[in-house]
CSV table of C-alpha atoms and ligand atoms in Angstrom, one decimal:
chain,number,residue,atom,x,y,z
A,13,MET,CA,-47.8,133.4,-139.9
A,14,SER,CA,-47.3,132.0,-136.6
A,15,THR,CA,-43.6,132.0,-135.3
A,16,PRO,CA,-43.7,131.5,-132.3
A,17,ALA,CA,-40.6,133.0,-131.2
A,18,LEU,CA,-41.1,135.6,-132.6
A,19,HIS,CA,-43.7,136.7,-130.4
A,20,GLU,CA,-42.4,137.2,-127.1
A,21,THR,CA,-42.8,139.5,-124.8
A,22,SER,CA,-40.2,142.8,-123.2
A,23,ILE,CA,-37.8,142.2,-126.4
A,24,LYS,CA,-34.9,144.9,-126.0
A,25,ALA,CA,-34.7,147.7,-129.0
A,26,LEU,CA,-32.5,146.7,-131.9
A,27,ASP,CA,-28.3,148.2,-131.1
A,28,SER,CA,-29.0,149.9,-134.3
A,29,ALA,CA,-25.1,152.1,-133.8
A,30,TRP,CA,-23.6,148.5,-133.5
A,31,VAL,CA,-25.3,146.8,-136.6
A,32,ARG,CA,-24.8,149.0,-138.9
A,33,ALA,CA,-21.0,149.0,-137.8
A,34,GLN,CA,-20.4,146.3,-138.4
A,35,PHE,CA,-21.2,146.4,-142.0
A,36,PRO,CA,-18.3,148.7,-143.6
A,37,SER,CA,-20.3,148.9,-147.1
A,38,LEU,CA,-22.8,151.2,-145.2
A,39,LYS,CA,-20.5,153.6,-145.2
A,40,LEU,CA,-20.6,154.6,-149.2
A,41,GLN,CA,-21.5,158.0,-150.8
A,42,VAL,CA,-23.4,158.3,-153.9
A,43,ASN,CA,-23.5,161.4,-155.2
A,44,GLY,CA,-22.2,163.6,-151.3
A,45,ARG,CA,-24.9,162.0,-150.0
A,46,PRO,CA,-25.1,158.3,-148.1
A,47,ALA,CA,-26.2,155.6,-149.6
A,48,ALA,CA,-29.3,153.8,-148.2
A,49,PHE,CA,-29.2,150.4,-149.0
A,50,LEU,CA,-33.2,149.5,-149.7
A,51,ASP,CA,-31.9,146.7,-152.3
A,52,GLY,CA,-31.9,144.1,-149.7
A,53,PRO,CA,-34.3,141.6,-151.6
A,54,ALA,CA,-31.7,141.4,-154.5
A,55,GLY,CA,-28.9,140.5,-151.9
A,56,THR,CA,-28.1,142.2,-149.2
A,57,GLN,CA,-25.2,143.9,-147.7
A,58,VAL,CA,-22.5,141.6,-145.6
A,59,PRO,CA,-21.0,142.6,-141.8
A,60,LYS,CA,-17.0,142.8,-141.8
A,61,GLN,CA,-17.0,138.9,-139.8
A,62,VAL,CA,-17.7,137.9,-143.5
A,63,VAL,CA,-15.2,139.7,-145.4
A,64,ASP,CA,-13.0,138.6,-142.5
A,65,ALA,CA,-13.6,134.7,-143.2
A,66,VAL,CA,-13.3,134.9,-147.3
A,67,GLN,CA,-9.4,136.5,-146.8
A,68,ASN,CA,-9.1,134.2,-144.2
A,69,TYR,CA,-9.7,131.3,-145.6
A,70,PHE,CA,-7.2,132.2,-148.9
A,71,LEU,CA,-4.6,132.9,-146.1
A,72,THR,CA,-4.8,130.0,-144.0
A,73,ALA,CA,-7.3,127.0,-146.0
A,74,ASN,CA,-6.8,127.2,-149.7
A,75,ALA,CA,-7.6,123.4,-150.8
A,76,ASN,CA,-9.1,121.1,-151.7
A,77,THR,CA,-10.9,118.7,-150.0
A,78,CYS,CA,-9.8,115.6,-147.9
A,79,GLY,CA,-6.5,116.2,-148.9
A,80,ALA,CA,-3.2,114.6,-146.9
A,81,PHE,CA,-2.0,118.0,-145.5
A,82,ALA,CA,-2.5,120.7,-143.6
A,83,THR,CA,-4.0,123.7,-145.8
A,84,SER,CA,-6.5,120.6,-147.2
A,85,ARG,CA,-7.5,119.4,-144.0
A,86,ALA,CA,-8.1,123.0,-142.5
A,87,ASN,CA,-10.7,123.2,-145.5
A,88,ASP,CA,-12.8,120.2,-144.5
A,89,ALA,CA,-12.8,121.7,-140.5
A,90,MET,CA,-14.2,125.0,-142.5
A,91,ILE,CA,-16.6,123.1,-144.7
A,92,ALA,CA,-17.8,121.3,-141.7
A,93,SER,CA,-18.0,124.0,-139.2
A,94,ALA,CA,-19.3,126.1,-141.5
A,95,ARG,CA,-22.6,122.8,-141.9
A,96,ASN,CA,-23.0,123.2,-138.3
A,97,ALA,CA,-24.2,126.3,-138.4
A,98,MET,CA,-26.5,126.3,-141.7
A,99,ALA,CA,-27.6,123.4,-139.6
A,100,ASP,CA,-28.2,125.2,-136.5
A,101,PHE,CA,-30.5,127.9,-139.1
A,102,PHE,CA,-32.4,125.3,-140.7
A,103,HIS,CA,-32.8,123.4,-136.9
A,104,CYS,CA,-31.7,120.1,-138.4
A,105,ASP,CA,-28.5,117.5,-138.7
A,106,PRO,CA,-25.8,118.7,-140.8
A,107,ASP,CA,-25.5,115.8,-143.4
A,108,GLU,CA,-29.2,117.2,-144.5
A,109,VAL,CA,-27.5,120.5,-145.8
A,110,VAL,CA,-25.9,120.7,-149.3
A,111,PHE,CA,-24.1,123.8,-150.7
A,112,GLY,CA,-24.3,124.5,-153.8
A,113,GLN,CA,-24.2,128.0,-156.7
A,114,ASN,CA,-27.2,129.5,-155.7
A,115,MET,CA,-30.9,128.7,-155.0
A,116,THR,CA,-31.6,128.7,-159.1
A,117,THR,CA,-29.1,125.8,-159.6
A,118,ILE,CA,-29.9,123.5,-156.3
A,119,THR,CA,-33.8,124.1,-157.7
A,120,PHE,CA,-33.5,123.2,-161.5
A,121,ALA,CA,-30.7,120.4,-160.0
A,122,LEU,CA,-33.4,118.8,-157.1
A,123,ALA,CA,-35.7,118.9,-160.3
A,124,ARG,CA,-33.8,116.6,-162.3
A,125,ALA,CA,-33.4,113.9,-159.7
A,126,ILE,CA,-36.5,114.6,-158.7
A,127,GLY,CA,-37.9,113.8,-162.0
A,128,ARG,CA,-36.4,110.7,-162.7
A,129,GLU,CA,-39.3,108.9,-160.6
A,130,LEU,CA,-42.1,110.3,-162.1
A,131,LYS,CA,-44.3,109.5,-164.5
A,132,VAL,CA,-46.9,110.8,-167.3
A,133,GLY,CA,-49.6,112.4,-165.4
A,134,ASP,CA,-48.1,113.6,-162.5
A,135,GLU,CA,-48.9,116.5,-160.6
A,136,ILE,CA,-46.8,118.9,-159.3
A,137,ILE,CA,-47.9,122.7,-157.7
A,138,VAL,CA,-46.7,125.6,-158.5
A,139,THR,CA,-47.6,129.1,-156.8
A,140,THR,CA,-48.7,132.6,-159.1
A,141,LEU,CA,-46.9,134.2,-156.5
A,142,ASP,CA,-43.4,132.9,-156.6
A,143,HIS,CA,-40.0,134.0,-158.3
A,144,ASP,CA,-39.5,132.1,-161.2
A,145,ALA,CA,-36.4,130.2,-159.6
A,146,ASN,CA,-39.8,128.0,-158.1
A,147,VAL,CA,-41.6,127.6,-161.1
A,148,ALA,CA,-39.3,126.8,-164.2
A,149,PRO,CA,-37.8,124.5,-162.7
A,150,TRP,CA,-40.7,122.0,-162.3
A,151,ARG,CA,-42.4,123.5,-165.6
A,152,ALA,CA,-39.5,122.2,-167.1
A,153,LEU,CA,-40.5,118.6,-166.3
A,154,GLU,CA,-43.7,119.0,-168.6
A,155,GLU,CA,-40.8,118.2,-171.0
A,156,LYS,CA,-41.6,114.3,-169.6
A,157,GLY,CA,-45.8,114.4,-169.0
A,158,VAL,CA,-45.6,115.9,-166.1
A,159,ILE,CA,-49.1,118.8,-165.3
A,160,ILE,CA,-48.1,121.7,-163.5
A,161,ARG,CA,-50.8,123.3,-162.2
A,162,GLN,CA,-50.7,127.2,-160.6
A,163,VAL,CA,-52.1,128.1,-157.8
A,164,ASP,CA,-53.9,131.5,-158.4
A,165,ILE,CA,-53.4,135.0,-155.9
A,166,ARG,CA,-56.3,136.7,-154.2
A,167,GLU,CA,-55.4,140.0,-156.1
A,168,ALA,CA,-56.7,142.3,-153.9
A,169,ASP,CA,-53.5,141.9,-150.9
A,170,CYS,CA,-51.8,139.6,-152.6
A,171,THR,CA,-52.3,136.5,-151.1
A,172,LEU,CA,-52.3,132.6,-151.9
A,173,ASP,CA,-55.7,131.6,-152.9
A,174,PHE,CA,-56.0,128.5,-150.1
A,175,ASP,CA,-60.0,127.5,-152.3
A,176,ASP,CA,-57.5,127.0,-155.2
A,177,LEU,CA,-54.4,125.8,-153.7
A,178,LYS,CA,-57.0,123.0,-152.1
A,179,ARG,CA,-58.9,122.2,-155.4
A,180,LYS,CA,-55.7,121.6,-157.0
A,181,ILE,CA,-53.7,119.3,-154.9
A,182,THR,CA,-55.4,116.3,-155.3
A,183,ALA,CA,-54.3,112.2,-154.8
A,184,LYS,CA,-52.2,112.7,-158.5
A,185,THR,CA,-49.7,115.7,-156.9
A,186,LYS,CA,-46.4,114.2,-156.3
A,187,LEU,CA,-44.9,117.1,-154.9
A,188,VAL,CA,-46.0,121.0,-154.4
A,189,ALA,CA,-43.3,123.9,-154.9
A,190,VAL,CA,-44.9,126.6,-152.6
A,191,GLY,CA,-42.1,130.1,-151.3
A,192,TYR,CA,-42.1,131.0,-147.6
A,193,ALA,CA,-42.2,134.6,-149.0
A,194,SER,CA,-42.9,136.9,-151.8
A,195,ASN,CA,-39.7,138.3,-153.4
A,196,ALA,CA,-41.8,141.2,-154.8
A,197,VAL,CA,-44.6,142.3,-152.1
A,198,GLY,CA,-43.4,140.1,-149.4
A,199,THR,CA,-46.5,138.0,-148.5
A,200,ILE,CA,-45.5,135.7,-145.9
A,201,ASN,CA,-47.4,132.2,-147.1
A,202,PRO,CA,-48.1,129.4,-144.0
A,203,VAL,CA,-46.0,126.9,-144.5
A,204,ALA,CA,-46.9,125.1,-142.0
A,205,GLU,CA,-50.2,124.2,-143.4
A,206,ILE,CA,-49.7,124.1,-146.4
A,207,THR,CA,-47.3,121.4,-145.5
A,208,LYS,CA,-49.7,119.7,-143.7
A,209,LEU,CA,-52.4,120.1,-147.1
A,210,ALA,CA,-49.2,118.1,-149.1
A,211,HIS,CA,-48.2,115.2,-146.7
A,212,ASP,CA,-52.0,114.7,-146.4
A,213,ALA,CA,-52.1,114.3,-149.6
A,214,GLY,CA,-48.7,111.8,-150.6
A,215,ALA,CA,-47.5,114.5,-151.6
A,216,LEU,CA,-43.6,116.6,-150.8
A,217,ILE,CA,-43.3,119.8,-150.7
A,218,PHE,CA,-40.7,121.7,-151.6
A,219,ILE,CA,-39.8,125.7,-149.9
A,220,ASP,CA,-38.7,128.9,-150.9
A,221,ALA,CA,-37.1,130.3,-148.6
A,222,VAL,CA,-34.8,132.8,-149.8
A,223,HIS,CA,-36.7,136.0,-149.5
A,224,TYR,CA,-38.0,134.5,-145.9
A,225,ALA,CA,-34.3,133.8,-144.6
A,226,PRO,CA,-33.2,138.0,-144.0
A,227,HIS,CA,-36.5,138.5,-141.6
A,228,GLY,CA,-38.0,135.3,-140.0
A,229,PRO,CA,-36.2,131.9,-138.4
A,230,ILE,CA,-36.8,128.4,-140.3
A,231,ASP,CA,-37.2,125.5,-138.5
A,232,VAL,CA,-37.7,122.6,-140.6
A,233,ARG,CA,-38.2,120.3,-138.1
A,234,ALA,CA,-41.3,122.0,-137.2
A,235,LEU,CA,-42.3,122.6,-140.5
A,236,ASP,CA,-41.5,118.9,-141.1
A,237,CYS,CA,-40.8,120.4,-144.8
A,238,ASP,CA,-39.2,117.8,-147.4
A,239,PHE,CA,-36.8,120.3,-148.7
A,240,LEU,CA,-36.0,124.1,-148.4
A,241,VAL,CA,-33.6,126.1,-149.5
A,242,CYS,CA,-32.7,129.4,-148.8
A,243,SER,CA,-29.2,131.8,-150.5
A,244,PRO,CA,-27.1,133.2,-147.8
A,245,TYR,CA,-26.5,136.5,-149.7
A,246,LYS,CA,-29.8,137.7,-148.9
A,247,PHE,CA,-29.0,136.8,-145.7
A,248,PHE,CA,-25.7,139.0,-144.8
A,249,GLY,CA,-23.5,136.8,-146.1
A,250,PRO,CA,-21.6,135.7,-150.0
A,251,HIS,CA,-23.4,134.8,-153.0
A,252,MET,CA,-24.7,130.7,-153.1
A,253,GLY,CA,-27.3,128.7,-151.9
A,254,THR,CA,-28.3,126.2,-149.7
A,255,LEU,CA,-30.5,123.1,-149.3
A,256,TYR,CA,-32.0,121.6,-146.3
A,257,GLY,CA,-33.0,117.9,-147.2
A,258,LYS,CA,-34.9,115.8,-145.2
A,259,ARG,CA,-31.9,112.9,-145.2
A,260,GLU,CA,-34.5,110.2,-146.2
A,261,ARG,CA,-35.5,111.9,-148.9
A,262,LEU,CA,-31.4,112.9,-150.1
A,263,LEU,CA,-31.4,109.3,-149.9
A,264,GLN,CA,-34.5,108.7,-152.1
A,265,PHE,CA,-33.8,110.5,-154.8
A,266,ARG,CA,-30.9,110.4,-157.0
A,267,PRO,CA,-29.1,113.2,-158.1
A,268,TYR,CA,-27.0,113.4,-161.5
A,269,LYS,CA,-23.1,113.1,-160.3
A,270,VAL,CA,-20.2,111.9,-161.6
A,271,ARG,CA,-18.9,109.0,-160.8
A,272,PRO,CA,-16.1,108.4,-158.5
A,273,ALA,CA,-17.5,111.0,-156.0
A,274,THR,CA,-18.5,109.6,-152.7
A,275,ASP,CA,-22.7,108.6,-152.2
A,276,ALA,CA,-22.8,109.8,-148.9
A,277,LEU,CA,-24.5,113.3,-147.7
A,278,PRO,CA,-24.7,115.7,-148.7
A,279,ASP,CA,-21.4,115.1,-151.0
A,280,ARG,CA,-23.7,113.1,-153.5
A,281,TRP,CA,-25.5,116.2,-154.4
A,282,GLU,CA,-22.4,119.1,-154.2
A,283,THR,CA,-21.3,118.2,-157.7
A,284,GLY,CA,-17.7,119.0,-158.4
A,285,THR,CA,-15.0,121.6,-156.7
A,286,GLN,CA,-17.6,124.1,-154.5
A,287,VAL,CA,-17.2,128.0,-154.2
A,288,GLN,CA,-15.0,127.1,-150.5
A,289,GLU,CA,-14.1,130.8,-150.3
A,290,LEU,CA,-18.2,131.7,-149.7
A,291,ILE,CA,-19.0,128.3,-148.0
A,292,ALA,CA,-16.2,130.3,-144.8
A,293,GLY,CA,-18.6,133.7,-145.7
A,294,ILE,CA,-21.7,131.3,-144.7
A,295,GLY,CA,-20.7,130.0,-141.6
A,296,ALA,CA,-19.9,133.7,-140.8
A,297,ALA,CA,-22.9,135.3,-141.6
A,298,VAL,CA,-24.7,132.5,-139.6
A,299,ASP,CA,-22.1,132.9,-137.1
A,300,TYR,CA,-22.9,137.4,-137.3
A,301,LEU,CA,-26.4,136.6,-136.6
A,302,ALA,CA,-26.0,134.7,-133.3
A,303,GLU,CA,-23.4,137.2,-132.6
A,304,LEU,CA,-26.8,140.4,-132.9
A,305,GLY,CA,-28.4,137.6,-130.5
A,306,ARG,CA,-26.5,137.1,-128.2
A,307,ARG,CA,-26.1,140.8,-127.9
A,308,HIS,CA,-29.3,141.5,-127.0
A,309,ASP,CA,-30.4,138.7,-125.0
A,310,PRO,CA,-27.6,136.8,-122.9
A,311,SER,CA,-28.9,134.4,-122.0
A,312,ALA,CA,-29.0,133.1,-125.2
A,313,THR,CA,-26.5,130.3,-124.9
A,314,ASP,CA,-26.1,128.1,-127.6
A,315,ARG,CA,-26.3,129.0,-131.6
A,316,ARG,CA,-30.1,128.4,-132.2
A,317,SER,CA,-31.3,129.9,-129.3
A,318,ALA,CA,-29.1,132.9,-130.2
A,319,LEU,CA,-30.1,133.1,-133.9
A,320,LEU,CA,-33.7,133.2,-132.4
A,321,ALA,CA,-33.3,136.3,-130.2
A,322,ALA,CA,-31.5,137.3,-133.2
A,323,TYR,CA,-35.0,137.3,-135.5
A,324,ARG,CA,-37.0,138.6,-132.2
A,325,VAL,CA,-35.5,142.0,-131.8
A,326,THR,CA,-34.2,142.4,-136.0
A,327,HIS,CA,-38.7,141.2,-136.8
A,328,GLN,CA,-39.7,143.9,-134.3
A,329,HIS,CA,-37.7,146.6,-135.6
A,330,GLU,CA,-38.3,145.9,-139.3
A,331,THR,CA,-41.9,145.9,-138.1
A,332,SER,CA,-41.3,149.8,-136.8
A,333,LEU,CA,-39.9,150.4,-139.9
A,334,LEU,CA,-42.1,148.7,-142.4
A,335,ALA,CA,-45.0,151.1,-140.6
A,336,ARG,CA,-43.6,154.1,-141.3
A,337,LEU,CA,-43.1,152.9,-144.7
A,338,ILE,CA,-46.2,152.1,-145.4
A,339,ASP,CA,-48.3,155.4,-143.8
A,340,GLY,CA,-46.4,157.5,-145.3
A,341,LEU,CA,-47.0,155.6,-148.5
A,342,LEU,CA,-50.4,155.8,-148.9
A,343,ALA,CA,-50.5,159.2,-148.1
A,344,ILE,CA,-48.7,160.0,-151.6
A,345,PRO,CA,-51.3,160.5,-154.7
A,346,LYS,CA,-51.5,158.6,-157.1
A,347,LEU,CA,-49.7,155.3,-155.2
A,348,ARG,CA,-50.9,152.5,-155.8
A,349,PHE,CA,-49.4,149.7,-153.5
A,350,PHE,CA,-49.3,146.1,-153.9
A,351,GLY,CA,-49.9,144.2,-151.2
A,352,ILE,CA,-51.4,143.7,-147.3
A,353,SER,CA,-51.3,147.5,-145.6
A,354,ASP,CA,-53.6,147.0,-142.5
A,355,PRO,CA,-50.8,146.7,-139.5
A,356,LYS,CA,-53.0,144.5,-138.1
A,357,ARG,CA,-51.8,141.7,-140.1
A,358,PHE,CA,-48.2,142.4,-140.5
A,359,GLU,CA,-47.8,138.7,-139.4
A,360,GLU,CA,-48.8,138.1,-142.7
A,361,ARG,CA,-46.0,139.6,-144.3
A,362,CYS,CA,-42.4,141.3,-144.2
A,363,SER,CA,-41.1,144.3,-144.7
A,364,THR,CA,-40.7,143.8,-148.7
A,365,ILE,CA,-42.7,146.8,-150.7
A,366,SER,CA,-44.0,146.8,-154.3
A,367,ILE,CA,-45.6,149.8,-155.6
A,368,ARG,CA,-45.8,152.1,-158.9
A,369,ILE,CA,-46.8,155.8,-159.2
A,370,GLY,CA,-49.6,156.8,-161.3
A,371,ASP,CA,-47.7,155.9,-164.9
A,372,HIS,CA,-44.3,156.3,-164.6
A,373,HIS,CA,-41.8,153.3,-165.9
A,374,PRO,CA,-40.5,152.4,-162.5
A,375,THR,CA,-36.8,152.4,-163.6
A,376,GLU,CA,-37.8,156.1,-163.9
A,377,LEU,CA,-38.4,156.1,-160.5
A,378,ALA,CA,-35.2,154.2,-159.5
A,379,LYS,CA,-33.2,156.0,-161.2
A,380,PHE,CA,-34.3,159.4,-159.1
A,381,LEU,CA,-33.7,157.4,-155.9
A,382,GLY,CA,-30.4,156.4,-157.2
A,383,ASP,CA,-29.3,159.1,-158.6
A,384,ARG,CA,-30.0,160.7,-155.1
A,385,GLY,CA,-28.6,157.3,-153.3
A,386,ILE,CA,-31.4,155.5,-152.5
A,387,PHE,CA,-30.9,151.8,-153.8
A,388,THR,CA,-34.1,150.5,-154.6
A,389,TRP,CA,-35.5,148.0,-157.5
A,390,ASP,CA,-37.8,148.0,-160.6
A,391,GLY,CA,-39.2,145.1,-162.6
A,392,ASN,CA,-41.1,142.2,-161.9
A,393,TYR,CA,-37.1,140.6,-160.2
A,394,TYR,CA,-38.4,137.2,-161.8
A,395,ALA,CA,-41.8,137.1,-160.3
A,396,LEU,CA,-43.1,137.2,-163.5
A,397,ASN,CA,-45.9,135.1,-162.6
A,398,LEU,CA,-47.2,137.5,-160.3
A,399,THR,CA,-46.0,140.6,-162.8
A,400,GLU,CA,-48.4,139.0,-165.5
A,401,ARG,CA,-51.3,137.8,-163.4
A,402,LEU,CA,-51.7,141.7,-161.8
A,403,GLY,CA,-51.1,143.0,-165.4
A,404,VAL,CA,-48.4,145.5,-164.9
A,405,GLU,CA,-45.4,143.2,-166.3
A,406,LYS,CA,-46.2,145.5,-169.8
A,407,LEU,CA,-45.7,148.4,-167.6
A,408,GLY,CA,-42.6,148.2,-166.1
A,409,GLY,CA,-42.9,145.9,-163.3
A,410,PHE,CA,-43.6,147.8,-159.8
A,411,LEU,CA,-40.9,149.7,-157.6
A,412,ARG,CA,-39.3,148.0,-155.3
A,413,ILE,CA,-38.9,148.7,-151.3
A,414,GLY,CA,-36.9,145.8,-149.0
A,415,LEU,CA,-36.4,146.9,-145.4
A,416,VAL,CA,-33.8,145.0,-143.4
A,417,HIS,CA,-32.2,145.3,-140.3
A,418,TYR,CA,-29.9,147.1,-140.6
A,419,ASN,CA,-32.0,149.9,-142.1
A,420,THR,CA,-33.0,153.0,-140.7
A,421,ALA,CA,-35.9,155.5,-139.8
A,422,ASP,CA,-33.9,157.9,-141.2
A,423,GLU,CA,-33.6,155.6,-144.5
A,424,VAL,CA,-37.2,155.7,-144.3
A,425,ASP,CA,-37.7,159.5,-144.1
A,426,ARG,CA,-35.5,159.6,-147.2
A,427,LEU,CA,-37.3,157.7,-149.3
A,428,LEU,CA,-40.4,158.8,-148.6
A,429,ALA,CA,-39.5,162.7,-148.8
A,430,THR,CA,-38.0,162.2,-151.8
A,431,LEU,CA,-40.7,160.2,-153.5
A,432,ARG,CA,-43.2,163.2,-153.0
A,433,GLU,CA,-40.4,165.5,-154.5
A,434,PHE,CA,-40.9,162.8,-157.7
A,435,HIS,CA,-44.5,163.4,-157.1
A,436,ALA,CA,-44.6,167.3,-156.6
A,437,MET,CA,-42.5,167.7,-160.1
A,438,HIS,CA,-44.2,165.4,-162.3
A,439,SER,CA,-48.0,166.4,-160.9
B,762,PLP,C1,-37.8,135.0,-153.5
B,762,PLP,C2,-36.1,134.1,-154.5
B,762,PLP,N1,-36.3,132.8,-154.7
B,762,PLP,C3,-35.1,132.2,-155.4
B,762,PLP,C4,-34.7,133.2,-155.8
B,762,PLP,C5,-33.2,132.9,-156.9
B,762,PLP,O1,-32.4,132.8,-155.8
B,762,PLP,P1,-31.0,132.7,-156.5
B,762,PLP,O2,-30.8,133.8,-157.2
B,762,PLP,O3,-29.8,132.4,-155.3
B,762,PLP,O4,-30.9,131.4,-156.9
B,762,PLP,C6,-34.8,134.3,-155.3
B,762,PLP,C7,-33.4,135.8,-156.1
B,762,PLP,O5,-33.9,137.1,-156.2
B,762,PLP,C8,-35.6,134.9,-154.7
B,762,PLP,O6,-35.7,136.1,-154.2
């Protein structure tokens, strides 16, 4: 990965106490022990700012859009403000931000619209590393005669096989669908480079940034991508999805929509009534991150700079937890680690880890940890191409441990001690 904003020197250490005080649910206890939320990749906890914004919506702005009365106007203003926040988050213009139910639903709708313009024999590229939500919507176009080419991985470190990617991008390629970061093994793909490869071949690029969004800043302008999607519930917001679309692309493709709905951007892509109370929460989630950035770097005045400052400090924190976690995991006998483990290559990965221990079913491990208040995930987390490719699908997949900025070194140590206890009980 090359994200210059993350590599500046002299960054303040994360004020963990302040961060954790913003998240009321982190106080939860399970069987008399504090809950350790290491399940962030499936959805993060929300700061109280998000809870307040959703509540405030119902108290002051609960109406449909574009009415000639106060609560409707307040709702319109709130949606505009959340859209501005997401524009700062993506680094684009507000009319290039589309809200939707979740990433999966948005991607199916976009794929259907793009599919209207494709012909038999056109090709789309997907990858073995991706979540199925960035595979199945494109594979659905096979019904129309579109050919799907799937790029393989290098098994040893779970990175994309670039030679295979370069071979598969040809003049027939119409779109490359690739993830920014793997929700299973944490690999960060060089999406700027892939965008250039796609564009040089005359193809569009669609980036699934769902897993990357809580870990690093997104800059659609610098990437020059055509589409990029992420889900606020993975970056401290509510359960929704958001799409960035380059203006000319959002105008070029024709969404399926009802006739009375406007054809203006971005409305033509936002079918039906949105979950407006949650859009209020999205704006608050972005503002929480900006507030975090300003606290650690008071020189960050505008929201975009404050977001970049936030990611600088959270990245540093997550990387130190990651080093501690991997170090401890690799010392556990019979533990199989998937993906990049060399600290010198940490810029190529984020703080999401998948493991197996001996022949133990990952559900057994997740339950052992869960009963002790440690929340992890087991299975394939819909990264089905990957679990099949690595031969673990039939064995129950992996155990996933996800670290985000509200996690602590104590939680990592507790997890490691509990895994060692599990191993000792079963050896
Ligand atoms: C990398 C990745 N892409 C896509 C999705 C699907 O997102 P959504 O739940 O918003 O449909 C997920 C959800 O886990 C994910 O991790």
